PDB file of C-alpha atoms and ligand atoms in Angstrom:
ATOM      1  CA  UNK A 276     -28.611  -5.703 -10.564  1.00  0.00           C
ATOM      2  CA  UNK A 277     -25.668  -7.513  -8.181  1.00  0.00           C
ATOM      3  CA  UNK A 278     -23.017  -3.989  -7.715  1.00  0.00           C
ATOM      4  CA  UNK A 279     -20.083  -3.716  -9.196  1.00  0.00           C
ATOM      5  CA  UNK A 280     -17.299  -5.221  -6.937  1.00  0.00           C
ATOM      6  CA  UNK A 281     -14.735  -1.954  -5.438  1.00  0.00           C
ATOM      7  CA  UNK A 282     -11.132  -2.252  -5.194  1.00  0.00           C
ATOM      8  CA  UNK A 283     -10.407   0.575  -2.304  1.00  0.00           C
ATOM      9  CA  UNK A 284      -6.170   2.485  -2.980  1.00  0.00           C
ATOM     10  CA  UNK A 285      -4.959   4.420  -0.879  1.00  0.00           C
ATOM     11  CA  UNK A 286      -1.690   7.265  -1.175  1.00  0.00           C
ATOM     12  CA  UNK A 287      -0.518   9.058   1.006  1.00  0.00           C
ATOM     13  CA  UNK A 288       0.079  13.113   0.969  1.00  0.00           C
ATOM     14  CA  UNK A 289       3.891  14.531   0.929  1.00  0.00           C
ATOM     15  CA  UNK A 290       5.643  14.304   4.089  1.00  0.00           C
ATOM     16  CA  UNK A 291       9.000  15.506   4.402  1.00  0.00           C
ATOM     17  CA  UNK A 292       9.764  18.628   2.985  1.00  0.00           C
ATOM     18  CA  UNK A 293       8.819  17.619  -0.042  1.00  0.00           C
ATOM     19  CA  UNK A 294       5.644  18.676  -2.284  1.00  0.00           C
ATOM     20  CA  UNK A 295       5.155  16.054  -3.734  1.00  0.00           C
ATOM     21  CA  UNK A 296       3.455  11.719  -3.436  1.00  0.00           C
ATOM     22  CA  UNK A 297       3.376   9.731  -6.495  1.00  0.00           C
ATOM     23  CA  UNK A 298       1.624   7.261  -4.323  1.00  0.00           C
ATOM     24  CA  UNK A 299      -1.521   9.240  -4.256  1.00  0.00           C
ATOM     25  CA  UNK A 300      -1.028  11.281  -7.740  1.00  0.00           C
ATOM     26  CA  UNK A 301      -0.692   6.798  -8.709  1.00  0.00           C
ATOM     27  CA  UNK A 302      -4.259   6.413  -6.303  1.00  0.00           C
ATOM     28  CA  UNK A 303      -5.482   9.412  -7.920  1.00  0.00           C
ATOM     29  CA  UNK A 304      -5.073   8.502 -11.864  1.00  0.00           C
ATOM     30  CA  UNK A 305      -6.726   5.142 -11.582  1.00  0.00           C
ATOM     31  CA  UNK A 306      -9.994   6.989  -9.428  1.00  0.00           C
ATOM     32  CA  UNK A 307     -12.761   5.147 -10.865  1.00  0.00           C
ATOM     33  CA  UNK A 308     -10.797   2.952 -13.161  1.00  0.00           C
ATOM     34  CA  UNK A 309     -12.476  -0.543 -13.793  1.00  0.00           C
ATOM     35  CA  UNK A 310      -9.418  -3.584 -13.450  1.00  0.00           C
ATOM     36  CA  UNK A 311     -10.286  -7.612 -13.960  1.00  0.00           C
ATOM     37  CA  UNK A 312     -14.173  -6.417 -13.619  1.00  0.00           C
ATOM     38  CA  UNK A 313     -14.038  -4.110 -10.372  1.00  0.00           C
ATOM     39  CA  UNK A 314     -13.811  -0.792 -10.168  1.00  0.00           C
ATOM     40  CA  UNK A 315     -11.603   1.447  -8.157  1.00  0.00           C
ATOM     41  CA  UNK A 316     -11.537   4.007  -5.433  1.00  0.00           C
ATOM     42  CA  UNK A 317      -8.938   5.861  -4.556  1.00  0.00           C
ATOM     43  CA  UNK A 318      -8.530   7.994  -1.627  1.00  0.00           C
ATOM     44  CA  UNK A 319      -5.391   9.941   0.166  1.00  0.00           C
ATOM     45  CA  UNK A 320      -4.083   9.394   3.173  1.00  0.00           C
ATOM     46  CA  UNK A 321      -2.832  12.298   6.049  1.00  0.00           C
ATOM     47  CA  UNK A 322       0.616  11.031   6.694  1.00  0.00           C
ATOM     48  CA  UNK A 323      -0.167  11.227  10.376  1.00  0.00           C
ATOM     49  CA  UNK A 324      -0.226   7.806  13.530  1.00  0.00           C
ATOM     50  CA  UNK A 325      -3.358   7.445  14.372  1.00  0.00           C
ATOM     51  CA  UNK A 326      -5.713   9.244  11.729  1.00  0.00           C
ATOM     52  CA  UNK A 327      -4.665   7.625   8.486  1.00  0.00           C
ATOM     53  CA  UNK A 328      -5.586   4.327  10.040  1.00  0.00           C
ATOM     54  CA  UNK A 329      -9.091   6.078  10.759  1.00  0.00           C
ATOM     55  CA  UNK A 330      -9.346   7.629   7.335  1.00  0.00           C
ATOM     56  CA  UNK A 331      -8.492   4.244   5.628  1.00  0.00           C
ATOM     57  CA  UNK A 332     -11.335   2.656   8.276  1.00  0.00           C
ATOM     58  CA  UNK A 333     -14.447   4.557   7.565  1.00  0.00           C
ATOM     59  CA  UNK A 334     -13.495   4.481   3.918  1.00  0.00           C
ATOM     60  CA  UNK A 335     -13.265   0.532   4.226  1.00  0.00           C
ATOM     61  CA  UNK A 336     -16.534   0.729   5.978  1.00  0.00           C
ATOM     62  CA  UNK A 337     -18.480   3.197   2.705  1.00  0.00           C
ATOM     63  CA  UNK A 338     -17.019   1.482   0.022  1.00  0.00           C
ATOM     64  CA  UNK A 339     -16.582  -2.426   1.479  1.00  0.00           C
ATOM     65  CA  UNK A 340     -14.140  -2.931  -0.850  1.00  0.00           C
ATOM     66  CA  UNK A 341     -12.897  -6.726  -1.419  1.00  0.00           C
ATOM     67  CA  UNK A 342      -9.291  -5.703  -2.320  1.00  0.00           C
ATOM     68  CA  UNK A 343      -7.578  -2.651  -0.239  1.00  0.00           C
ATOM     69  CA  UNK A 344      -4.343  -1.908  -1.389  1.00  0.00           C
ATOM     70  CA  UNK A 345      -2.528   1.308   0.293  1.00  0.00           C
ATOM     71  CA  UNK A 346       0.693   2.665  -1.299  1.00  0.00           C
ATOM     72  CA  UNK A 347       3.130   4.372  -0.339  1.00  0.00           C
ATOM     73  CA  UNK A 348       6.793   6.399  -1.148  1.00  0.00           C
ATOM     74  CA  UNK A 349      10.092   4.761  -0.271  1.00  0.00           C
ATOM     75  CA  UNK A 350      12.947   7.941  -1.756  1.00  0.00           C
ATOM     76  CA  UNK A 351      15.814   5.572  -2.241  1.00  0.00           C
ATOM     77  CA  UNK A 352      13.938   2.809  -3.733  1.00  0.00           C
ATOM     78  CA  UNK A 353      13.993   1.793  -7.797  1.00  0.00           C
ATOM     79  CA  UNK A 354      11.334  -0.592  -7.769  1.00  0.00           C
ATOM     80  CA  UNK A 355       7.479  -1.098  -7.252  1.00  0.00           C
ATOM     81  CA  UNK A 356       7.884  -2.631  -4.407  1.00  0.00           C
ATOM     82  CA  UNK A 357       5.040  -5.469  -2.534  1.00  0.00           C
ATOM     83  CA  UNK A 358       5.644  -5.040   0.686  1.00  0.00           C
ATOM     84  CA  UNK A 359       5.471  -9.330   2.397  1.00  0.00           C
ATOM     85  CA  UNK A 360       5.062  -8.270   5.886  1.00  0.00           C
ATOM     86  CA  UNK A 361       3.514  -4.995   8.700  1.00  0.00           C
ATOM     87  CA  UNK A 362       4.799  -5.342  12.150  1.00  0.00           C
ATOM     88  CA  UNK A 363       3.641  -3.901  15.222  1.00  0.00           C
ATOM     89  CA  UNK A 364       6.174  -1.690  15.708  1.00  0.00           C
ATOM     90  CA  UNK A 365       6.399   2.538  15.216  1.00  0.00           C
ATOM     91  CA  UNK A 366      10.000   4.168  15.244  1.00  0.00           C
ATOM     92  CA  UNK A 367      10.118   7.489  13.579  1.00  0.00           C
ATOM     93  CA  UNK A 368      12.687   8.641  11.885  1.00  0.00           C
ATOM     94  CA  UNK A 369      11.326  11.728  11.256  1.00  0.00           C
ATOM     95  CA  UNK A 370       7.917  13.800  12.977  1.00  0.00           C
ATOM     96  CA  UNK A 371       5.217  12.912  11.071  1.00  0.00           C
ATOM     97  CA  UNK A 372       2.736  15.738   9.537  1.00  0.00           C
ATOM     98  CA  UNK A 373       0.682  16.269  12.877  1.00  0.00           C
ATOM     99  CA  UNK A 374       4.874  16.871  14.102  1.00  0.00           C
ATOM    100  CA  UNK A 375       4.503  13.789  16.408  1.00  0.00           C
ATOM    101  CA  UNK A 376       7.132  10.977  16.788  1.00  0.00           C
ATOM    102  CA  UNK A 377       6.774   7.028  17.852  1.00  0.00           C
ATOM    103  CA  UNK A 378       9.430   5.488  19.190  1.00  0.00           C
ATOM    104  CA  UNK A 379       8.557   1.649  20.033  1.00  0.00           C
ATOM    105  CA  UNK A 380       6.016   2.357  20.218  1.00  0.00           C
ATOM    106  CA  UNK A 381       2.943  -1.064  18.697  1.00  0.00           C
ATOM    107  CA  UNK A 382       0.952  -0.055  16.401  1.00  0.00           C
ATOM    108  CA  UNK A 383      -2.176  -2.385  18.368  1.00  0.00           C
ATOM    109  CA  UNK A 384      -1.151  -3.004  21.916  1.00  0.00           C
ATOM    110  CA  UNK A 385      -1.224  -7.353  22.186  1.00  0.00           C
ATOM    111  CA  UNK A 386      -1.639  -7.412  18.353  1.00  0.00           C
ATOM    112  CA  UNK A 387       1.229 -10.533  17.329  1.00  0.00           C
ATOM    113  CA  UNK A 388       4.414  -9.297  15.767  1.00  0.00           C
ATOM    114  CA  UNK A 389       3.431  -9.037  12.304  1.00  0.00           C
ATOM    115  CA  UNK A 390       0.885  -9.536  10.107  1.00  0.00           C
ATOM    116  CA  UNK A 391       1.336 -10.884   6.261  1.00  0.00           C
ATOM    117  CA  UNK A 392       0.029  -8.921   3.134  1.00  0.00           C
ATOM    118  CA  UNK A 393      -3.193 -11.293   1.832  1.00  0.00           C
ATOM    119  CA  UNK A 394      -2.611 -10.525  -1.579  1.00  0.00           C
ATOM    120  CA  UNK A 395      -0.542 -12.497  -4.053  1.00  0.00           C
ATOM    121  CA  UNK A 396       2.860 -10.791  -4.077  1.00  0.00           C
ATOM    122  CA  UNK A 397       4.870 -12.998  -7.048  1.00  0.00           C
ATOM    123  CA  UNK A 398       2.131 -12.696  -8.977  1.00  0.00           C
ATOM    124  CA  UNK A 399       2.336  -9.091  -8.693  1.00  0.00           C
ATOM    125  CA  UNK A 400       5.217  -8.813  -9.010  1.00  0.00           C
ATOM    126  CA  UNK A 401       5.686 -11.611 -12.465  1.00  0.00           C
ATOM    127  CA  UNK A 402       3.179  -8.815 -13.625  1.00  0.00           C
ATOM    128  CA  UNK A 403       5.219  -6.063 -14.066  1.00  0.00           C
ATOM    129  CA  UNK A 404       8.118  -7.281 -13.979  1.00  0.00           C
ATOM    130  CA  UNK A 405       6.998  -9.489 -17.126  1.00  0.00           C
ATOM    131  CA  UNK A 406       5.719  -5.468 -18.463  1.00  0.00           C
ATOM    132  CA  UNK A 407       9.332  -4.446 -18.499  1.00  0.00           C
ATOM    133  CA  UNK A 408       8.864  -2.499 -15.187  1.00  0.00           C
ATOM    134  CA  UNK A 409      11.017  -2.855 -12.663  1.00  0.00           C
ATOM    135  CA  UNK A 410       9.937  -4.859  -9.773  1.00  0.00           C
ATOM    136  CA  UNK A 411      10.437  -6.641  -6.372  1.00  0.00           C
ATOM    137  CA  UNK A 412       9.277  -8.123  -3.458  1.00  0.00           C
ATOM    138  CA  UNK A 413      10.718  -6.304  -0.555  1.00  0.00           C
ATOM    139  CA  UNK A 414      10.611  -7.191   3.454  1.00  0.00           C
ATOM    140  CA  UNK A 415       9.944  -4.323   5.035  1.00  0.00           C
ATOM    141  CA  UNK A 416       7.894  -2.048   5.008  1.00  0.00           C
ATOM    142  CA  UNK A 417       9.794   0.003   7.346  1.00  0.00           C
ATOM    143  CA  UNK A 418       8.568   1.310  10.060  1.00  0.00           C
ATOM    144  CA  UNK A 419       7.085   4.606   9.439  1.00  0.00           C
ATOM    145  CA  UNK A 420       3.357   5.963   8.448  1.00  0.00           C
ATOM    146  CA  UNK A 421       3.536   3.714   5.167  1.00  0.00           C
ATOM    147  CA  UNK A 422       4.296   0.638   7.590  1.00  0.00           C
ATOM    148  CA  UNK A 423       1.335   1.395  10.951  1.00  0.00           C
ATOM    149  CA  UNK A 424      -1.603   1.876   7.885  1.00  0.00           C
ATOM    150  CA  UNK A 425      -0.295  -1.772   6.418  1.00  0.00           C
ATOM    151  CA  UNK A 426      -0.566  -3.268   9.827  1.00  0.00           C
ATOM    152  CA  UNK A 427      -3.209  -1.865  10.770  1.00  0.00           C
ATOM    153  CA  UNK A 428      -4.865  -3.086   7.619  1.00  0.00           C
ATOM    154  CA  UNK A 429      -4.337  -6.895   7.659  1.00  0.00           C
ATOM    155  CA  UNK A 430      -5.691  -6.371  11.924  1.00  0.00           C
ATOM    156  CA  UNK A 431      -8.659  -4.926  10.533  1.00  0.00           C
ATOM    157  CA  UNK A 432      -9.047  -7.913   8.074  1.00  0.00           C
ATOM    158  CA  UNK A 433      -7.848 -11.055  10.130  1.00  0.00           C
ATOM    159  CA  UNK A 434     -11.681 -12.627  10.863  1.00  0.00           C
ATOM    160  CA  UNK A 435     -12.512 -11.038   8.095  1.00  0.00           C
ATOM    161  CA  UNK A 436     -11.056 -13.287   4.967  1.00  0.00           C
ATOM    162  CA  UNK A 437     -13.528 -12.604   2.392  1.00  0.00           C
ATOM    163  CA  UNK A 438     -11.298  -9.282   2.083  1.00  0.00           C
ATOM    164  CA  UNK A 439      -7.500  -9.395   1.336  1.00  0.00           C
ATOM    165  CA  UNK A 440      -4.939  -6.273   1.882  1.00  0.00           C
ATOM    166  CA  UNK A 441      -1.860  -5.178   1.147  1.00  0.00           C
ATOM    167  CA  UNK A 442       0.561  -2.232   0.491  1.00  0.00           C
ATOM    168  CA  UNK A 443       3.186  -1.330  -1.750  1.00  0.00           C
ATOM    169  CA  UNK A 444       5.934   1.153  -2.021  1.00  0.00           C
ATOM    170  CA  UNK A 445       6.838   3.349  -5.220  1.00  0.00           C
ATOM    171  CA  UNK A 446       9.698   5.085  -6.061  1.00  0.00           C
ATOM    172  CA  UNK A 447       9.884   9.114  -6.237  1.00  0.00           C
ATOM    173  CA  UNK A 448       9.274  10.728  -8.888  1.00  0.00           C
ATOM    174  CA  UNK A 449      12.369  11.811 -11.339  1.00  0.00           C
ATOM    175  CA  UNK A 450      12.033  15.043 -10.814  1.00  0.00           C
ATOM    176  CA  UNK A 451      11.736  15.060  -6.675  1.00  0.00           C
ATOM    177  CA  UNK A 452      14.814  12.783  -6.997  1.00  0.00           C
ATOM    178  CA  UNK A 453      17.714  14.798  -6.923  1.00  0.00           C
ATOM    179  CA  UNK A 454      19.903  11.697  -8.322  1.00  0.00           C
ATOM    180  CA  UNK A 455      18.156   8.956  -6.514  1.00  0.00           C
ATOM    181  CA  UNK A 456      16.500   6.824  -7.994  1.00  0.00           C
ATOM    182  CA  UNK A 457      13.086   7.140  -9.697  1.00  0.00           C
ATOM    183  CA  UNK A 458      10.170   5.996 -12.140  1.00  0.00           C
ATOM    184  CA  UNK A 459       7.897   8.292 -13.920  1.00  0.00           C
ATOM    185  CA  UNK A 460       4.669   8.834 -13.368  1.00  0.00           C
ATOM    186  CA  UNK A 461       2.902   6.758 -16.365  1.00  0.00           C
ATOM    187  CA  UNK A 462       5.304   4.051 -15.262  1.00  0.00           C
ATOM    188  CA  UNK A 463       4.296   3.750 -11.942  1.00  0.00           C
ATOM    189  CA  UNK A 464       0.868   3.980 -13.017  1.00  0.00           C
ATOM    190  CA  UNK A 465       0.604   1.657 -15.830  1.00  0.00           C
ATOM    191  CA  UNK A 466       2.838  -1.480 -12.538  1.00  0.00           C
ATOM    192  CA  UNK A 467      -0.203  -0.444  -9.740  1.00  0.00           C
ATOM    193  CA  UNK A 468      -2.967  -1.053 -12.320  1.00  0.00           C
ATOM    194  CA  UNK A 469      -0.716  -4.468 -12.827  1.00  0.00           C
ATOM    195  CA  UNK A 470      -0.545  -5.704 -10.278  1.00  0.00           C
ATOM    196  CA  UNK A 471      -4.203  -5.173  -9.554  1.00  0.00           C
ATOM    197  CA  UNK A 472      -4.642  -6.762 -12.131  1.00  0.00           C
ATOM    198  CA  UNK A 473      -2.811  -9.753 -10.775  1.00  0.00           C
ATOM    199  CA  UNK A 474      -4.257  -9.439  -7.450  1.00  0.00           C
ATOM    200  CA  UNK A 475      -8.027 -10.164  -8.990  1.00  0.00           C
ATOM    201  CA  UNK A 476      -7.091 -12.947 -11.331  1.00  0.00           C
ATOM    202  CA  UNK A 477      -4.715 -14.338  -8.313  1.00  0.00           C
ATOM    203  CA  UNK A 478      -6.313 -16.028  -4.950  1.00  0.00           C
ATOM    204  CA  UNK A 479      -3.006 -18.216  -4.576  1.00  0.00           C
ATOM    205  CA  UNK A 480       0.142 -16.931  -4.909  1.00  0.00           C
ATOM    206  CA  UNK A 481       2.934 -17.994  -7.860  1.00  0.00           C
ATOM    207  CA  UNK A 482       5.084 -20.183  -6.315  1.00  0.00           C
ATOM    208  CA  UNK A 483       8.282 -18.332  -7.310  1.00  0.00           C
ATOM    209  CA  UNK A 484      11.275 -16.717  -4.794  1.00  0.00           C
ATOM    210  CA  UNK A 485      10.932 -13.159  -4.151  1.00  0.00           C
ATOM    211  CA  UNK A 486      13.045 -13.656  -1.067  1.00  0.00           C
ATOM    212  CA  UNK A 487      16.730 -12.181  -0.008  1.00  0.00           C
ATOM    213  CA  UNK A 488      19.291 -13.468   1.628  1.00  0.00           C
ATOM    214  CA  UNK A 489      20.825 -10.747   4.386  1.00  0.00           C
TER     215      UNK A 489
HETATM  216  N1  PCA B  28       5.597   6.815   2.891  1.00  0.00           N
HETATM  217  C1  PCA B  28       6.585   6.959   3.940  1.00  0.00           C
HETATM  218  C2  PCA B  28       4.849   7.700   4.745  1.00  0.00           C
HETATM  219  C3  PCA B  28       3.831   7.807   3.291  1.00  0.00           C
HETATM  220  C4  PCA B  28       4.476   7.555   1.837  1.00  0.00           C
HETATM  221  O1  PCA B  28       4.428   8.337   1.142  1.00  0.00           O
HETATM  222  C5  PCA B  28       6.177   5.122   4.334  1.00  0.00           C
HETATM  223  O2  PCA B  28       6.958   4.922   3.513  1.00  0.00           O
HETATM  224  O3  PCA B  28       6.582   5.468   5.824  1.00  0.00           O
END
């Protein structure tokens, strides 16, 4: 009997003084769930340049997923954000959890300037919005460890078209938001599950705008 397809969902450990990181809580909640005929495997990444990439690479070798969705926290954002593009630069405003700050260094020396997500970001946003959840396409994943992992993931998948990859940023939880935008954990879990279902269902993305005018 063929093995059930797998989806790898990563979340990050807390960073920058926070005690929790909702991205890991969401991934953990989805562990073992069956979505669109595939089984979710969750993993927690260190918020450390380099080490986070080694961890997600090792998990891909072990689990051989067909979809890889990395999750991270974007404090201050109100929506579940499907990231469009990863850029080849690390420029950290704060130290990572190993105490290192990388400033204007490439994620991959000699790599292209950017990679696009190969997940159907418009379909994922539509699925979440249809369920009444705040969702948006984001045009930047920042220049910290999230973008670093997203870029390295897409670089690793550049010749493996059968495996699709992407990144979503989630908002703060209400308990940690201190007046900033927030979204309850249950709604974050529901949103990411719907986004994964849409990613399973849509190999081609929808033609609808998710653009921004600077
Ligand atoms: N958010 C950070 C790194 C880890 C996380 O959850 C970021 O957006 O880069």
